[in-house]
Amino acid sequence: MTVELSYDLAHGPENCSTTVVLVGSLGSDRSMWDPQISGLVHVADVVAVDLRGHGSSPTPPGPYSVREMAEDVLAVMDSLSRDRVHLVGLSLGGAIAQWIAVHRPARVAGLTLLCTSARFGEPQSWTERAAAVREKGTDSLADAVLSRWFTPELIARDGELAARHREMISSTSDEGYAASCEALSQWDNRADLGRISVPTLVVAGEQDPATTPSDMQILADGIARSDFHVLTDAAHLANVEQAGIITGLIVRHIAGDTYDAGRAAAHRAGTSVRRAVLGDAHVDASIQRTTAFTAPFQDFITRTAWGDVWARDGLDHRTRRLLTLAILTAVGNQHELDMHIKAALRAGLDADEMAEVFLHTAVYAGVPNSNAAFALANAALAEHRGSEAT
């Protein structure tokens, strides 16, 4: 009998036909996916569920099975009229996602398996853990679980994050946690990995003691259309510790060619605006200096600063130039300021207006920075007038 799970639905782009369902770890609630949702809604509707016995979902008495927990997730998909989705599962959620991909393949458009396994060790260890939780409660093992979820370095430098996730563990229903342990004790999908036919992203945390890279290599080897990544500086909840990388990998996996085409279009638009503001000579020189190491940053700044902010209709380029000069003066970024002064002069910005910007900035952001701005502008004016005279 299925359990009516609690979930959040975040809507993606208008008329979006893609849905991602996020299925989490033993001892978690759906807030574990907060780092991914804001990125995924750019390409899909996103559903994050609380498994039975977790978060706000009901806790029926155990034991549970992975099949039962998978059928709960399928019931959520049915209630939302989502016939086919991209499934993203971490740990226990990864087992549930595997079961659906094997036994209900028509419901799965793509699969992402994070820090999970085709088999989670020996059954006895899970039945013993279930008994211990029923006797002593989830708080008794919260510290041990937390030490597997995150690297020691992250726990040391972000006490608030560690405390929040420890509370997530200790707040999990004792019966829900124990019954889910019993589900994992019976889980063994090794013989059926070859039945997973959809494109599958497999991601391991190099420092994950619970589902090691070797465990995940078994998944990657057994699934024909898999793409395997191992992330350094990540333990079991790699989606939190390496949120940006994980989200980027999932978005690319889901959106595929559409995502790459969108990035390429944004880069082309950004390059056009960048040339209009800074001039062809400057942009050509920047492109010529680009190396394999600096290329990702150049792509990022072209798409975001130039293809997005500078391309917006809210302010014209003249106003944005004046604002840029004021801000760069205020923060003392002389390298960028010199570049924008020269670009503004080439574009015909009046020197008197520039002087007013620097005077105004002196009043509100400090005389020394404005003094330096006047010096840079004075040198640029002399150079600009010299070039006009020749």
CSV table of C-alpha atoms in Angstrom, one decimal:
chain,number,residue,atom,x,y,z
A,1,MET,CA,0.0,0.0,0.0
A,2,THR,CA,1.5,3.4,-1.0
A,3,VAL,CA,2.0,6.3,1.3
A,4,GLU,CA,1.0,9.8,0.3
A,5,LEU,CA,4.4,11.6,0.4
A,6,SER,CA,4.9,15.2,1.2
A,7,TYR,CA,6.7,17.1,-1.6
A,8,ASP,CA,7.5,20.5,-3.0
A,9,LEU,CA,6.9,21.4,-6.7
A,10,ALA,CA,9.0,24.2,-8.2
A,11,HIS,CA,7.8,25.3,-11.7
A,12,GLY,CA,10.4,25.7,-14.4
A,13,PRO,CA,10.2,27.7,-17.6
A,14,GLU,CA,6.8,28.5,-19.1
A,15,ASN,CA,5.4,25.5,-21.1
A,16,CYS,CA,8.1,23.3,-19.7
A,17,SER,CA,7.8,19.7,-20.7
A,18,THR,CA,10.6,18.3,-18.5
A,19,THR,CA,10.2,17.2,-14.9
A,20,VAL,CA,13.0,16.3,-12.4
A,21,VAL,CA,12.2,14.3,-9.3
A,22,LEU,CA,14.7,14.4,-6.5
A,23,VAL,CA,14.8,11.5,-4.0
A,24,GLY,CA,17.0,11.8,-1.0
A,25,SER,CA,19.2,10.0,1.5
A,26,LEU,CA,18.4,7.9,4.5
A,27,GLY,CA,17.9,10.3,7.4
A,28,SER,CA,17.3,13.4,5.3
A,29,ASP,CA,14.3,15.5,4.3
A,30,ARG,CA,13.7,17.3,1.0
A,31,SER,CA,15.5,20.4,2.1
A,32,MET,CA,18.8,18.5,1.3
A,33,TRP,CA,18.0,19.4,-2.3
A,34,ASP,CA,17.8,23.2,-1.8
A,35,PRO,CA,21.2,23.7,-3.4
A,36,GLN,CA,20.0,22.1,-6.6
A,37,ILE,CA,16.5,23.4,-7.0
A,38,SER,CA,17.4,27.0,-7.9
A,39,GLY,CA,19.6,25.8,-10.7
A,40,LEU,CA,17.3,23.1,-12.1
A,41,VAL,CA,14.2,25.3,-12.4
A,42,HIS,CA,15.9,27.0,-15.3
A,43,VAL,CA,15.5,23.9,-17.4
A,44,ALA,CA,12.7,21.8,-15.7
A,45,ASP,CA,9.9,21.6,-13.2
A,46,VAL,CA,11.4,20.2,-10.0
A,47,VAL,CA,9.7,17.9,-7.5
A,48,ALA,CA,11.5,17.1,-4.2
A,49,VAL,CA,9.9,14.4,-2.0
A,50,ASP,CA,10.2,13.4,1.6
A,51,LEU,CA,10.3,9.6,1.7
A,52,ARG,CA,8.0,7.6,3.9
A,53,GLY,CA,9.2,7.9,7.5
A,54,HIS,CA,11.2,11.1,6.7
A,55,GLY,CA,10.5,14.8,6.9
A,56,SER,CA,6.8,15.6,6.7
A,57,SER,CA,5.7,12.3,5.2
A,58,PRO,CA,3.7,9.7,7.2
A,59,THR,CA,5.5,7.0,9.0
A,60,PRO,CA,3.8,3.6,8.7
A,61,PRO,CA,5.2,0.8,10.7
A,62,GLY,CA,8.1,-1.2,9.2
A,63,PRO,CA,9.8,-3.0,7.7
A,64,TYR,CA,9.8,-1.2,4.4
A,65,SER,CA,11.1,-2.4,1.0
A,66,VAL,CA,12.8,-0.4,-1.8
A,67,ARG,CA,9.9,-1.4,-4.0
A,68,GLU,CA,7.3,0.0,-1.7
A,69,MET,CA,9.3,3.3,-1.4
A,70,ALA,CA,9.6,3.4,-5.1
A,71,GLU,CA,5.9,3.0,-5.6
A,72,ASP,CA,5.3,5.9,-3.2
A,73,VAL,CA,7.4,8.1,-5.6
A,74,LEU,CA,5.5,6.8,-8.6
A,75,ALA,CA,2.2,7.7,-6.9
A,76,VAL,CA,3.5,11.3,-6.5
A,77,MET,CA,4.3,11.3,-10.3
A,78,ASP,CA,0.8,10.0,-11.0
A,79,SER,CA,-0.9,12.7,-8.8
A,80,LEU,CA,1.0,15.4,-10.7
A,81,SER,CA,0.3,13.7,-14.1
A,82,ARG,CA,4.0,13.4,-14.8
A,83,ASP,CA,4.2,10.3,-17.0
A,84,ARG,CA,8.0,10.4,-17.6
A,85,VAL,CA,10.6,12.2,-15.5
A,86,HIS,CA,14.3,12.5,-14.9
A,87,LEU,CA,15.0,10.8,-11.6
A,88,VAL,CA,17.8,12.0,-9.3
A,89,GLY,CA,18.5,9.8,-6.3
A,90,LEU,CA,21.2,10.0,-3.6
A,91,SER,CA,22.0,7.0,-1.4
A,92,LEU,CA,18.6,5.3,-0.5
A,93,GLY,CA,17.1,7.6,-3.1
A,94,GLY,CA,19.5,6.2,-5.6
A,95,ALA,CA,18.3,2.7,-4.8
A,96,ILE,CA,14.7,3.8,-5.3
A,97,ALA,CA,15.6,5.5,-8.6
A,98,GLN,CA,17.3,2.3,-9.8
A,99,TRP,CA,14.2,0.2,-9.0
A,100,ILE,CA,12.0,2.5,-11.0
A,101,ALA,CA,14.4,2.5,-13.9
A,102,VAL,CA,14.5,-1.3,-13.9
A,103,HIS,CA,10.9,-2.1,-13.2
A,104,ARG,CA,9.1,0.9,-14.7
A,105,PRO,CA,11.4,2.0,-17.5
A,106,ALA,CA,8.6,3.8,-19.4
A,107,ARG,CA,8.4,6.3,-16.5
A,108,VAL,CA,12.1,7.3,-16.7
A,109,ALA,CA,13.6,9.7,-19.3
A,110,GLY,CA,16.9,9.9,-17.6
A,111,LEU,CA,18.7,8.9,-14.4
A,112,THR,CA,21.2,10.5,-12.1
A,113,LEU,CA,22.7,8.3,-9.3
A,114,LEU,CA,24.6,10.2,-6.6
A,115,CYS,CA,26.6,8.5,-3.8
A,116,THR,CA,24.6,5.3,-4.0
A,117,SER,CA,25.1,1.6,-4.7
A,118,ALA,CA,23.7,-1.5,-6.3
A,119,ARG,CA,24.1,-3.1,-2.8
A,120,PHE,CA,24.8,-1.5,0.5
A,121,GLY,CA,27.0,-4.0,2.3
A,122,GLU,CA,25.9,-6.9,4.4
A,123,PRO,CA,22.3,-7.2,5.5
A,124,GLN,CA,23.3,-7.8,9.2
A,125,SER,CA,24.8,-4.4,9.6
A,126,TRP,CA,21.5,-2.8,8.5
A,127,THR,CA,19.3,-5.0,10.7
A,128,GLU,CA,21.6,-4.2,13.7
A,129,ARG,CA,21.4,-0.5,12.9
A,130,ALA,CA,17.6,-0.7,12.7
A,131,ALA,CA,17.5,-2.4,16.2
A,132,ALA,CA,19.8,0.2,17.7
A,133,VAL,CA,17.7,3.1,16.3
A,134,ARG,CA,14.5,1.6,17.7
A,135,GLU,CA,16.1,1.2,21.1
A,136,LYS,CA,18.1,4.5,21.3
A,137,GLY,CA,16.6,6.8,18.7
A,138,THR,CA,18.1,8.6,15.7
A,139,ASP,CA,19.9,11.2,17.9
A,140,SER,CA,22.2,8.4,19.1
A,141,LEU,CA,23.7,8.0,15.7
A,142,ALA,CA,23.4,11.6,14.4
A,143,ASP,CA,27.1,12.4,14.9
A,144,ALA,CA,28.3,9.2,13.2
A,145,VAL,CA,26.0,9.8,10.2
A,146,LEU,CA,27.1,13.5,10.0
A,147,SER,CA,30.8,12.4,9.8
A,148,ARG,CA,29.9,10.3,6.8
A,149,TRP,CA,27.8,13.0,5.1
A,150,PHE,CA,30.5,15.6,5.0
A,151,THR,CA,34.3,15.9,5.0
A,152,PRO,CA,35.9,16.9,8.2
A,153,GLU,CA,37.1,20.1,6.6
A,154,LEU,CA,33.6,21.2,5.8
A,155,ILE,CA,32.3,20.4,9.2
A,156,ALA,CA,35.1,22.4,10.8
A,157,ARG,CA,34.6,25.5,8.7
A,158,ASP,CA,30.8,25.6,8.5
A,159,GLY,CA,29.4,24.8,12.0
A,160,GLU,CA,25.9,26.2,11.1
A,161,LEU,CA,25.6,23.8,8.1
A,162,ALA,CA,26.8,20.9,10.2
A,163,ALA,CA,24.3,21.7,13.0
A,164,ARG,CA,21.4,22.0,10.6
A,165,HIS,CA,22.1,18.7,9.0
A,166,ARG,CA,22.7,17.0,12.3
A,167,GLU,CA,19.2,18.2,13.3
A,168,MET,CA,17.8,16.8,10.1
A,169,ILE,CA,19.1,13.4,11.1
A,170,SER,CA,18.0,13.5,14.7
A,171,SER,CA,14.6,14.8,13.7
A,172,THR,CA,13.9,11.8,11.4
A,173,SER,CA,11.4,9.4,12.9
A,174,ASP,CA,13.0,6.5,14.7
A,175,GLU,CA,10.6,4.0,13.1
A,176,GLY,CA,11.0,5.6,9.7
A,177,TYR,CA,14.8,5.4,9.9
A,178,ALA,CA,14.8,1.9,11.2
A,179,ALA,CA,12.3,0.6,8.7
A,180,SER,CA,14.3,2.2,5.8
A,181,CYS,CA,17.5,0.4,7.1
A,182,GLU,CA,15.5,-2.8,6.8
A,183,ALA,CA,14.7,-1.9,3.2
A,184,LEU,CA,18.4,-1.4,2.4
A,185,SER,CA,19.3,-4.7,4.1
A,186,GLN,CA,17.4,-6.5,1.3
A,187,TRP,CA,18.5,-4.3,-1.6
A,188,ASP,CA,20.7,-5.9,-4.2
A,189,ASN,CA,20.4,-4.6,-7.8
A,190,ARG,CA,23.7,-5.9,-9.2
A,191,ALA,CA,22.1,-8.5,-11.4
A,192,ASP,CA,19.6,-6.0,-12.9
A,193,LEU,CA,22.0,-3.1,-13.7
A,194,GLY,CA,22.0,-4.2,-17.4
A,195,ARG,CA,18.3,-3.6,-17.5
A,196,ILE,CA,18.7,0.2,-17.1
A,197,SER,CA,18.7,1.6,-20.6
A,198,VAL,CA,18.3,5.3,-20.1
A,199,PRO,CA,21.2,7.8,-20.1
A,200,THR,CA,22.6,7.7,-16.6
A,201,LEU,CA,24.8,10.2,-14.8
A,202,VAL,CA,26.8,8.5,-12.0
A,203,VAL,CA,28.6,10.7,-9.4
A,204,ALA,CA,30.7,9.6,-6.5
A,205,GLY,CA,32.4,11.5,-3.6
A,206,GLU,CA,36.1,10.6,-3.3
A,207,GLN,CA,35.9,10.9,0.5
A,208,ASP,CA,32.5,9.0,0.8
A,209,PRO,CA,33.0,6.1,3.3
A,210,ALA,CA,29.4,4.9,2.8
A,211,THR,CA,29.2,4.5,-1.0
A,212,THR,CA,32.8,4.6,-2.2
A,213,PRO,CA,33.9,5.4,-5.7
A,214,SER,CA,34.6,1.6,-6.1
A,215,ASP,CA,30.9,0.9,-5.2
A,216,MET,CA,29.8,3.4,-7.8
A,217,GLN,CA,32.2,2.1,-10.4
A,218,ILE,CA,30.1,-1.1,-10.3
A,219,LEU,CA,27.1,1.0,-11.2
A,220,ALA,CA,28.9,2.8,-14.0
A,221,ASP,CA,30.3,-0.5,-15.4
A,222,GLY,CA,26.9,-2.2,-15.2
A,223,ILE,CA,24.8,0.5,-16.8
A,224,ALA,CA,25.4,0.7,-20.6
A,225,ARG,CA,24.7,4.4,-21.1
A,226,SER,CA,26.5,5.8,-18.1
A,227,ASP,CA,28.7,8.8,-17.5
A,228,PHE,CA,30.9,8.5,-14.4
A,229,HIS,CA,32.4,11.3,-12.3
A,230,VAL,CA,34.4,11.2,-9.0
A,231,LEU,CA,34.4,14.5,-7.1
A,232,THR,CA,37.3,15.4,-4.8
A,233,ASP,CA,36.5,17.2,-1.5
A,234,ALA,CA,33.2,15.5,-1.3
A,235,ALA,CA,31.8,12.8,1.1
A,236,HIS,CA,28.3,11.3,1.1
A,237,LEU,CA,26.1,14.4,0.6
A,238,ALA,CA,28.1,15.5,-2.3
A,239,ASN,CA,25.2,17.5,-3.6
A,240,VAL,CA,25.6,19.9,-0.7
A,241,GLU,CA,29.4,19.9,-0.4
A,242,GLN,CA,30.0,20.3,-4.1
A,243,ALA,CA,26.6,21.9,-5.0
A,244,GLY,CA,27.7,23.9,-8.0
A,245,ILE,CA,29.5,21.1,-9.7
A,246,ILE,CA,26.6,18.6,-9.0
A,247,THR,CA,23.9,21.0,-10.2
A,248,GLY,CA,25.9,21.8,-13.4
A,249,LEU,CA,26.4,18.1,-14.2
A,250,ILE,CA,22.6,17.4,-13.6
A,251,VAL,CA,21.5,20.4,-15.8
A,252,ARG,CA,23.8,19.3,-18.6
A,253,HIS,CA,22.7,15.7,-18.3
A,254,ILE,CA,19.0,16.7,-18.4
A,255,ALA,CA,19.1,19.5,-21.0
A,256,GLY,CA,21.8,18.0,-23.3
A,257,ASP,CA,22.1,19.8,-26.6
A,258,THR,CA,19.5,22.3,-25.7
A,259,TYR,CA,21.6,23.5,-22.7
A,260,ASP,CA,24.7,23.7,-24.8
A,261,ALA,CA,22.9,25.6,-27.6
A,262,GLY,CA,21.6,28.1,-25.0
A,263,ARG,CA,25.0,28.7,-23.6
A,264,ALA,CA,26.4,29.2,-27.1
A,265,ALA,CA,23.6,31.7,-28.0
A,266,ALA,CA,24.3,33.6,-24.7
A,267,HIS,CA,28.0,33.7,-25.5
A,268,ARG,CA,27.4,35.1,-29.0
A,269,ALA,CA,25.0,37.7,-27.7
A,270,GLY,CA,27.5,38.6,-24.9
A,271,THR,CA,30.4,38.9,-27.4
A,272,SER,CA,28.3,41.4,-29.5
A,273,VAL,CA,27.6,43.6,-26.5
A,274,ARG,CA,31.1,43.4,-25.2
A,275,ARG,CA,32.4,44.6,-28.6
A,276,ALA,CA,29.9,47.4,-28.6
A,277,VAL,CA,31.0,48.6,-25.2
A,278,LEU,CA,34.8,47.9,-25.1
A,279,GLY,CA,35.6,48.0,-28.8
A,280,ASP,CA,36.8,45.3,-31.3
A,281,ALA,CA,40.5,45.8,-30.6
A,282,HIS,CA,40.2,45.2,-26.9
A,283,VAL,CA,37.9,42.1,-27.3
A,284,ASP,CA,40.2,40.7,-30.0
A,285,ALA,CA,43.2,41.1,-27.7
A,286,SER,CA,41.4,39.4,-24.9
A,287,ILE,CA,40.4,36.5,-27.1
A,288,GLN,CA,43.9,36.2,-28.3
A,289,ARG,CA,45.2,36.0,-24.7
A,290,THR,CA,42.7,33.3,-23.7
A,291,THR,CA,44.2,30.0,-22.6
A,292,ALA,CA,42.7,26.6,-21.8
A,293,PHE,CA,43.0,27.7,-18.1
A,294,THR,CA,41.2,31.1,-18.5
A,295,ALA,CA,38.6,30.0,-21.1
A,296,PRO,CA,35.9,28.9,-18.6
A,297,PHE,CA,36.1,32.4,-16.9
A,298,GLN,CA,36.0,34.2,-20.2
A,299,ASP,CA,32.9,32.2,-21.2
A,300,PHE,CA,31.3,32.9,-17.9
A,301,ILE,CA,31.9,36.7,-18.0
A,302,THR,CA,30.8,36.9,-21.6
A,303,ARG,CA,27.5,35.1,-21.0
A,304,THR,CA,26.6,36.7,-17.7
A,305,ALA,CA,28.0,40.2,-17.5
A,306,TRP,CA,27.8,41.0,-21.2
A,307,GLY,CA,25.1,38.7,-22.4
A,308,ASP,CA,22.8,39.3,-19.5
A,309,VAL,CA,23.3,42.4,-17.4
A,310,TRP,CA,24.7,44.7,-20.0
A,311,ALA,CA,22.1,43.5,-22.6
A,312,ARG,CA,19.1,44.3,-20.4
A,313,ASP,CA,16.7,47.0,-21.5
A,314,GLY,CA,16.4,48.8,-18.2
A,315,LEU,CA,19.4,51.1,-18.6
A,316,ASP,CA,21.1,52.3,-21.8
A,317,HIS,CA,24.8,51.7,-22.4
A,318,ARG,CA,25.7,55.4,-21.6
A,319,THR,CA,24.1,55.1,-18.2
A,320,ARG,CA,25.7,51.8,-17.5
A,321,ARG,CA,29.1,53.2,-18.5
A,322,LEU,CA,28.7,56.1,-16.0
A,323,LEU,CA,27.6,53.6,-13.2
A,324,THR,CA,30.5,51.3,-14.0
A,325,LEU,CA,33.0,54.2,-13.7
A,326,ALA,CA,31.5,55.3,-10.4
A,327,ILE,CA,31.5,51.7,-8.9
A,328,LEU,CA,35.0,50.9,-10.1
A,329,THR,CA,36.3,54.2,-8.7
A,330,ALA,CA,34.5,53.5,-5.3
A,331,VAL,CA,36.0,50.0,-5.0
A,332,GLY,CA,39.5,51.1,-6.2
A,333,ASN,CA,39.7,48.6,-9.1
A,334,GLN,CA,42.1,50.6,-11.1
A,335,HIS,CA,42.8,47.9,-13.8
A,336,GLU,CA,39.2,47.6,-14.8
A,337,LEU,CA,38.6,51.4,-14.3
A,338,ASP,CA,41.4,52.2,-16.8
A,339,MET,CA,39.9,49.8,-19.3
A,340,HIS,CA,36.4,51.3,-19.0
A,341,ILE,CA,37.7,54.9,-19.1
A,342,LYS,CA,39.4,54.3,-22.4
A,343,ALA,CA,36.4,52.4,-23.8
A,344,ALA,CA,34.1,55.3,-22.7
A,345,LEU,CA,36.3,57.9,-24.4
A,346,ARG,CA,36.4,55.8,-27.6
A,347,ALA,CA,32.6,55.6,-27.5
A,348,GLY,CA,32.4,59.4,-27.3
A,349,LEU,CA,31.6,59.9,-23.6
A,350,ASP,CA,32.2,63.6,-22.6
A,351,ALA,CA,35.2,64.2,-20.4
A,352,ASP,CA,33.3,66.7,-18.4
A,353,GLU,CA,30.7,64.1,-17.5
A,354,MET,CA,33.4,61.7,-16.5
A,355,ALA,CA,34.8,64.4,-14.2
A,356,GLU,CA,31.4,64.8,-12.6
A,357,VAL,CA,31.2,61.1,-11.9
A,358,PHE,CA,34.6,61.1,-10.2
A,359,LEU,CA,33.7,64.2,-8.1
A,360,HIS,CA,30.4,62.7,-7.1
A,361,THR,CA,32.1,59.5,-6.1
A,362,ALA,CA,34.7,61.4,-4.1
A,363,VAL,CA,31.9,62.8,-1.9
A,364,TYR,CA,30.3,59.4,-1.2
A,365,ALA,CA,33.1,56.8,-1.6
A,366,GLY,CA,36.3,58.6,-0.7
A,367,VAL,CA,38.8,61.2,-2.1
A,368,PRO,CA,41.9,58.9,-2.6
A,369,ASN,CA,40.0,56.6,-5.0
A,370,SER,CA,38.6,59.5,-7.0
A,371,ASN,CA,42.1,61.1,-7.1
A,372,ALA,CA,43.4,57.9,-8.6
A,373,ALA,CA,40.5,57.9,-11.1
A,374,PHE,CA,41.3,61.5,-12.2
A,375,ALA,CA,44.9,60.5,-12.7
A,376,LEU,CA,43.9,57.5,-14.9
A,377,ALA,CA,41.4,59.6,-16.8
A,378,ASN,CA,43.9,62.4,-17.3
A,379,ALA,CA,46.4,59.9,-18.8
A,380,ALA,CA,43.7,58.3,-21.0
A,381,LEU,CA,42.5,61.7,-22.2
A,382,ALA,CA,46.1,62.6,-23.3
A,383,GLU,CA,46.5,59.3,-25.1
A,384,HIS,CA,43.0,59.6,-26.7
A,385,ARG,CA,43.7,63.2,-27.9
A,386,GLY,CA,47.0,62.1,-29.2
A,387,SER,CA,45.5,59.3,-31.2
A,388,GLU,CA,42.8,61.6,-32.6
A,389,ALA,CA,45.5,64.1,-33.8
A,390,THR,CA,47.4,61.5,-35.7
